[in-house]
Each structure stands twice: as C-alpha cells, then as structure tokens.
Amino acid sequence: MSDQGGGGARGAFGQTSISSWLADIPPVTRYLMLGTFAVTCGSGLGVVSPSVFILNWTAVFGKFHVWRPLFTLLHQQRLNFNFLLKMLYLYQYSRQLELGAYGGNTADYVGALLYVALGLLLSTVLFPFHVLGPALISAIVHIWGRHNPTLPVSLYGFVSIPAGYLSFALVALSFLINDAQVDWQGIVGIVVGHAYFFMDQIYPTLPGRGGARPLKTPSWVVTAVERLNQGWNGQPATAGRPVGGAGASSPAGRTSFGSSGNASAATGATRGFSAAGLRSSVASATSQGRSWGSGQRLGSS
C-alpha cells in the first residue's frame, strides 16, 4: 500500500514538474514546441499519415487543405536524434528571442514569425520543399544570432564562436556530417531570417527613414492576442499599444496570453536597435539560474 502511495506521489510530482516547466516557457515558444512535437511524432510514429502534413499547393488551393501551410512549418521531417536537436534549438533560441529582443511581447513575436513564415512559404516557388520546419528553426536561430552578434557560443563544446555566426556554423556542420549534402533548408532559413532582420532592425535606421518599421505587427494579430489575453486572465486587455516604429514598446502591466509571471516579466521593455541593449535584455530575461559571462554552450538546457 505504501509503495502505491509513493508511486502516486512520484507521478504527481513528475506531472507538476512538467507543468511548471511548460508554464515557465513563454507562450509562443511553448506552442511552437508542442505543435512541432505533436506533428513530427504523430507522423513519425504512424499515428497520422505524413502526406497530411506535406506542403502541396495543388491540395491547398484545389481541395482547400488550408492546414498544410501551418503543419509544414512545424514538421521536422524525421523522428531521429536530429529532431531532438531541433527541439533543443527551438527551446533555447526562440525562448531567448521572445523574452529578450521582443521583451515578452506576444503580439510582436507572433507578427515576426508570421512574416518569416510567409517568406519561407514564398521560397517554395524556387525550392520545392515538402516541409519547412527545419527552415523555420534555422531562421529563428539566425535572427537570435543577429540580435546577439558578439555573444560567445560554445559549439558542442569544441569551439567558441560569436552568436552571429551560429546559424552558418550549423549549416556547415550539417554539410560535414551528412556526406557533403547541402542543407538547403538551413540556407533558405538564414536568407529569410536575415531579410526579416534587415527590414525590422536595419532598414528603419537608414537616413530618411525616421525609425519607422515597414514590417509592423498586423493590427489583427494585436487584437487577437489581446482578446485571448482577456479571455484567459479575465481582465480587460490594455489598449493603445504602439505597433511598429523605432522604440515601439508594450505598455507596462500587459501580459502575454497563457503566460506565467516569469514569461511576461520583461513586458514593457523597449525594442530598440542597439545590439548591446538587446544582449542586456536577453541576459535580464534569462537570468534565472543562467550565467552568460563565460559564454553559452550549445546544447545546454
């Protein structure tokens, strides 16, 4: 009897630990991870036919398979060790990007990912990819690296490189490991991610632009996030949040939908263009038990 009680207590503790860990992940990254895990595992284990998730424009427009563009961005091709690495990249770099450069602002991060996703989907005109999950993660890693260009990152413990070169190093490493096969998904992810970073962070600083961002967060995204936030928290959403433009910030006190207090701790931080400021935001947002002073080891949790 006592063994059963102990087992029940251990099971409850395990469930609580997993729930707490998920609750500490900011909302966009959390749902990206859950969606990626569900789609890739469902396909890899044969629960759902892989053909349901591949990108087929004929089926999208001819048979109204409108779910395909979304699922193809979540699918990581194969259920293998590389899939585990992709999940780790998603947890580390999407989490740090959402809490750091985007200050825990759910609407702005969703808007950024929508622009990146659109770019990746348009890239299939030139590159007939059937899934785009690896390209999306490559884009996220590249954008994170551009926001933290000089931050030292340890590449699997072998060599320390600036974070700005991490996405390129991963593509090169893939080339060496996979018998000189070019990682076109990684390359396309870098191109699309860099195009977004340029339009969002560099183009507004050019002479005559006045700091205005051409890729503003769509108003319907802001409205949807506010409504979800209001529905889950039972409180009115904050109105009047500036969208786009230099120094745009989210109002103090506004929380991201479905997030814990930790995930929204950085809400209200100003999104400027200073790399040093962005690195400071990352360090502040991820200061719970993590030290950046000696560099970050790729693959550490």
Coordinates of C-alpha atoms in Angstrom, one line a residue:
M1 CA 0.0 0.0 0.0
S2 CA 2.8 2.4 0.9
D3 CA 4.6 1.6 -2.4
Q4 CA 1.4 2.5 -4.3
G5 CA 1.1 5.8 -2.4
G6 CA 4.8 6.6 -3.0
G7 CA 4.3 5.8 -6.7
G8 CA 1.3 8.1 -6.9
A9 CA 3.2 10.8 -5.1
R10 CA 6.1 10.5 -7.5
G11 CA 3.7 10.5 -10.5
A12 CA 2.1 13.7 -9.2
F13 CA 5.4 15.3 -8.6
G14 CA 6.5 14.4 -12.2
Q15 CA 3.3 15.9 -13.7
T16 CA 3.7 19.0 -11.6
S17 CA 7.4 19.4 -12.7
I18 CA 6.5 19.1 -16.3
S19 CA 3.6 21.5 -16.0
S20 CA 5.8 24.0 -14.2
W21 CA 8.5 23.7 -16.8
L22 CA 6.0 24.3 -19.6
A23 CA 4.5 27.2 -17.7
D24 CA 7.9 28.9 -17.5
I25 CA 8.3 28.8 -21.3
P26 CA 6.9 32.0 -22.9
P27 CA 3.6 31.3 -24.8
V28 CA 4.7 31.5 -28.5
T29 CA 7.7 29.3 -27.9
R30 CA 5.6 26.9 -25.8
Y31 CA 3.0 26.3 -28.5
L32 CA 5.7 26.1 -31.2
M33 CA 7.4 23.4 -29.3
L34 CA 4.1 21.5 -28.5
G35 CA 3.0 21.8 -32.1
T36 CA 6.3 20.7 -33.5
F37 CA 6.4 17.7 -31.1
A38 CA 2.9 16.7 -31.9
V39 CA 3.2 17.0 -35.7
T40 CA 6.6 15.3 -36.0
C41 CA 5.8 12.5 -33.6
G42 CA 2.4 11.9 -35.0
S43 CA 3.8 11.5 -38.4
G44 CA 7.0 9.6 -37.4
L45 CA 5.0 7.1 -35.2
G46 CA 2.4 6.5 -37.9
V47 CA -0.5 7.9 -36.0
V48 CA -1.2 10.3 -38.9
S49 CA -0.1 9.8 -42.5
P50 CA 2.9 12.0 -43.3
S51 CA 1.1 13.0 -46.5
V52 CA -1.3 15.1 -44.4
F53 CA 1.5 17.4 -43.3
I54 CA 3.5 18.0 -46.5
L55 CA 3.2 21.2 -48.5
N56 CA 1.1 20.6 -51.6
W57 CA -0.1 23.8 -53.2
T58 CA -2.5 21.9 -55.5
A59 CA -4.2 20.4 -52.5
V60 CA -4.2 23.8 -50.7
F61 CA -5.9 25.7 -53.5
G62 CA -7.7 22.9 -55.2
K63 CA -9.0 20.9 -52.3
F64 CA -8.9 23.7 -49.6
H65 CA -6.4 21.9 -47.4
V66 CA -5.7 25.1 -45.6
W67 CA -3.9 23.4 -42.7
R68 CA -1.0 22.3 -44.8
P69 CA 1.0 25.6 -44.8
L70 CA 0.8 25.6 -41.0
F71 CA 1.7 22.0 -40.4
T72 CA 4.5 22.1 -42.9
L73 CA 6.2 24.8 -40.8
L74 CA 6.0 22.5 -37.7
H75 CA 7.2 19.3 -39.3
Q76 CA 10.8 18.3 -38.7
Q77 CA 11.0 15.6 -41.4
R78 CA 12.2 12.6 -39.4
L79 CA 11.8 11.3 -35.9
N80 CA 15.5 10.9 -35.0
F81 CA 18.4 12.5 -33.0
N82 CA 18.4 15.5 -35.3
F83 CA 14.7 16.1 -34.3
L84 CA 15.8 16.3 -30.6
L85 CA 18.5 18.8 -31.5
K86 CA 15.9 20.9 -33.4
M87 CA 13.6 20.9 -30.3
L88 CA 16.5 22.0 -28.2
Y89 CA 17.3 24.9 -30.6
L90 CA 13.7 25.9 -30.5
Y91 CA 13.6 25.9 -26.8
Q92 CA 16.8 27.8 -26.3
Y93 CA 16.8 30.4 -29.0
S94 CA 13.1 31.0 -29.6
R95 CA 12.6 31.4 -25.8
Q96 CA 15.5 33.8 -25.5
L97 CA 14.4 35.7 -28.6
E98 CA 10.8 36.0 -27.3
L99 CA 11.8 37.2 -23.8
G100 CA 14.8 39.2 -24.9
A101 CA 14.6 41.1 -28.2
Y102 CA 10.8 41.1 -28.1
G103 CA 10.5 41.7 -24.4
G104 CA 7.9 39.0 -23.8
N105 CA 5.5 40.9 -26.2
T106 CA 3.5 38.1 -27.6
A107 CA 1.8 40.1 -30.4
D108 CA 5.1 41.4 -31.8
Y109 CA 6.8 37.9 -31.7
V110 CA 3.8 36.3 -33.4
G111 CA 3.9 39.1 -36.1
A112 CA 7.6 38.4 -36.6
L113 CA 7.1 34.7 -37.1
L114 CA 4.2 35.4 -39.5
Y115 CA 6.5 37.4 -41.7
V116 CA 9.2 34.8 -41.6
A117 CA 6.6 32.0 -42.3
L118 CA 5.4 34.0 -45.3
G119 CA 8.9 34.3 -46.6
L120 CA 9.5 30.6 -46.2
L121 CA 6.3 29.7 -48.0
L122 CA 7.2 32.0 -50.9
S123 CA 10.6 30.4 -51.1
T124 CA 8.9 27.1 -52.2
V125 CA 8.4 28.8 -55.6
L126 CA 12.2 28.3 -56.1
F127 CA 12.8 25.4 -53.7
P128 CA 10.2 22.6 -53.8
F129 CA 10.4 21.8 -50.1
H130 CA 7.7 19.5 -48.8
V131 CA 8.2 20.5 -45.1
L132 CA 9.6 23.8 -43.7
G133 CA 10.1 23.1 -40.0
P134 CA 13.9 22.9 -40.3
A135 CA 14.0 26.2 -42.3
L136 CA 11.8 27.9 -39.6
I137 CA 14.2 26.9 -36.8
S138 CA 17.2 28.0 -38.9
A139 CA 15.6 31.4 -39.4
I140 CA 14.9 31.7 -35.6
V141 CA 18.5 30.8 -34.7
H142 CA 19.8 33.3 -37.3
I143 CA 17.5 36.2 -36.0
W144 CA 18.6 35.4 -32.4
G145 CA 22.2 35.5 -33.5
R146 CA 21.8 38.8 -35.3
H147 CA 20.3 40.3 -32.1
N148 CA 23.3 39.0 -30.1
P149 CA 26.2 39.1 -32.7
T150 CA 29.1 39.1 -30.3
L151 CA 27.7 36.8 -27.6
P152 CA 30.1 33.8 -27.3
V153 CA 28.5 30.4 -28.0
S154 CA 30.2 27.1 -27.5
L155 CA 29.6 24.8 -30.5
Y156 CA 29.0 21.4 -28.8
G157 CA 32.0 22.1 -26.5
F158 CA 34.5 22.0 -29.3
V159 CA 34.9 25.7 -30.3
S160 CA 33.6 29.0 -29.2
I161 CA 32.1 31.3 -31.9
P162 CA 30.2 34.6 -31.9
A163 CA 26.4 34.0 -31.9
G164 CA 26.1 36.0 -35.1
Y165 CA 27.8 33.1 -36.9
L166 CA 25.9 30.3 -35.2
S167 CA 23.4 29.7 -38.0
F168 CA 26.2 29.5 -40.6
A169 CA 28.2 27.1 -38.4
L170 CA 25.2 24.8 -38.0
V171 CA 24.8 24.6 -41.8
A172 CA 28.5 23.9 -42.3
L173 CA 28.4 21.2 -39.6
S174 CA 25.4 19.6 -41.3
F175 CA 27.3 19.6 -44.6
L176 CA 30.3 17.8 -42.9
I177 CA 28.1 15.3 -41.0
N178 CA 25.7 14.4 -43.9
D179 CA 28.3 13.3 -46.5
A180 CA 28.6 16.7 -48.1
Q181 CA 24.9 17.2 -48.6
V182 CA 24.0 20.8 -48.7
D183 CA 21.5 21.9 -46.1
W184 CA 19.3 24.0 -48.3
Q185 CA 16.6 24.3 -45.7
G186 CA 19.1 25.8 -43.3
I187 CA 20.4 28.2 -46.0
V188 CA 16.9 29.3 -47.0
G189 CA 16.1 29.9 -43.3
I190 CA 19.1 32.1 -43.0
V191 CA 18.2 34.1 -46.0
V192 CA 14.6 34.6 -45.0
G193 CA 15.6 35.3 -41.3
H194 CA 18.2 37.9 -42.4
A195 CA 15.8 39.6 -44.8
Y196 CA 13.3 40.0 -41.9
F197 CA 16.0 41.2 -39.5
F198 CA 17.2 43.8 -42.1
M199 CA 13.7 45.1 -42.7
D200 CA 12.9 45.2 -38.9
Q201 CA 16.1 46.4 -37.4
I202 CA 18.5 47.9 -40.0
Y203 CA 16.3 49.5 -42.7
P204 CA 14.5 51.8 -40.1
T205 CA 17.9 53.3 -39.1
L206 CA 18.8 54.3 -42.7
P207 CA 18.9 58.0 -43.4
G208 CA 15.4 59.4 -44.1
R209 CA 13.5 56.6 -42.6
G210 CA 12.9 58.2 -39.2
G211 CA 13.0 54.8 -37.4
A212 CA 9.7 53.6 -38.9
R213 CA 9.5 49.9 -39.4
P214 CA 7.9 48.8 -42.7
L215 CA 7.0 45.4 -41.2
K216 CA 4.7 46.4 -38.4
T217 CA 2.8 43.9 -36.4
P218 CA -0.6 43.4 -38.1
S219 CA -3.4 45.0 -36.1
W220 CA -5.5 41.8 -36.3
V221 CA -2.7 40.0 -34.5
V222 CA -2.6 42.5 -31.7
T223 CA -6.4 42.3 -31.4
A224 CA -6.4 38.5 -31.4
V225 CA -3.7 38.4 -28.7
E226 CA -5.5 41.0 -26.6
R227 CA -8.7 39.0 -26.8
L228 CA -7.0 35.8 -25.9
N229 CA -5.3 37.6 -23.0
Q230 CA -8.6 39.0 -21.8
G231 CA -10.3 35.6 -22.0
W232 CA -7.7 33.7 -20.1
N233 CA -6.9 36.3 -17.4
G234 CA -10.5 37.6 -17.0
Q235 CA -9.2 41.2 -17.3
P236 CA -9.5 43.8 -20.0
A237 CA -6.6 44.0 -22.4
T238 CA -4.5 47.1 -22.5
A239 CA -5.4 49.3 -25.4
G240 CA -3.3 51.8 -27.3
R241 CA -0.1 49.7 -27.7
P242 CA 2.1 51.3 -30.4
V243 CA 2.7 49.0 -33.3
G244 CA 6.0 49.1 -35.2
G245 CA 8.3 52.1 -35.4
A246 CA 11.5 52.8 -33.6
G247 CA 11.4 52.3 -29.9
A248 CA 7.9 50.8 -30.0
S249 CA 7.1 49.2 -26.7
S250 CA 4.3 47.3 -25.0
P251 CA 2.6 49.0 -22.1
A252 CA 3.6 48.2 -18.6
G253 CA 1.4 45.6 -16.9
R254 CA 0.2 43.9 -20.1
T255 CA 0.8 40.2 -20.0
S256 CA 1.1 37.7 -22.9
F257 CA -1.8 35.2 -23.3
G258 CA -1.3 32.0 -21.5
S259 CA 2.0 33.1 -19.9
S260 CA 3.2 32.9 -16.4
G261 CA 4.5 35.8 -14.5
N262 CA 8.1 34.8 -15.4
A263 CA 7.3 34.7 -19.1
S264 CA 5.9 38.2 -19.0
A265 CA 8.5 39.7 -16.7
A266 CA 10.1 41.6 -19.5
T267 CA 6.9 43.1 -20.8
G268 CA 7.2 46.8 -21.4
A269 CA 10.8 46.7 -22.5
T270 CA 11.6 48.9 -25.4
R271 CA 12.5 47.3 -28.7
G272 CA 15.4 49.5 -29.8
F273 CA 18.1 48.9 -32.4
S274 CA 21.2 48.6 -30.1
A275 CA 22.8 45.2 -30.1
A276 CA 24.2 45.9 -26.6
G277 CA 20.8 46.7 -25.3
L278 CA 19.3 43.6 -26.8
R279 CA 22.0 41.4 -25.3
S280 CA 21.3 43.1 -21.9
S281 CA 17.6 42.2 -22.4
V282 CA 18.4 38.6 -23.0
A283 CA 20.7 38.4 -20.0
S284 CA 18.0 40.0 -17.8
A285 CA 15.1 37.9 -19.1
T286 CA 17.1 34.6 -18.8
S287 CA 18.8 35.4 -15.5
Q288 CA 17.1 32.7 -13.6
G289 CA 19.9 30.3 -12.9
R290 CA 21.8 31.1 -16.1
S291 CA 25.1 33.0 -16.4
W292 CA 26.2 34.4 -19.7
G293 CA 29.5 35.8 -18.6
S294 CA 31.6 32.7 -19.6
G295 CA 29.7 32.1 -22.8
Q296 CA 26.8 29.8 -23.7
R297 CA 27.3 26.1 -24.5
L298 CA 25.2 24.9 -27.5
G299 CA 23.1 22.0 -26.3
S300 CA 22.8 23.1 -22.7
S301 CA 19.4 23.5 -21.2

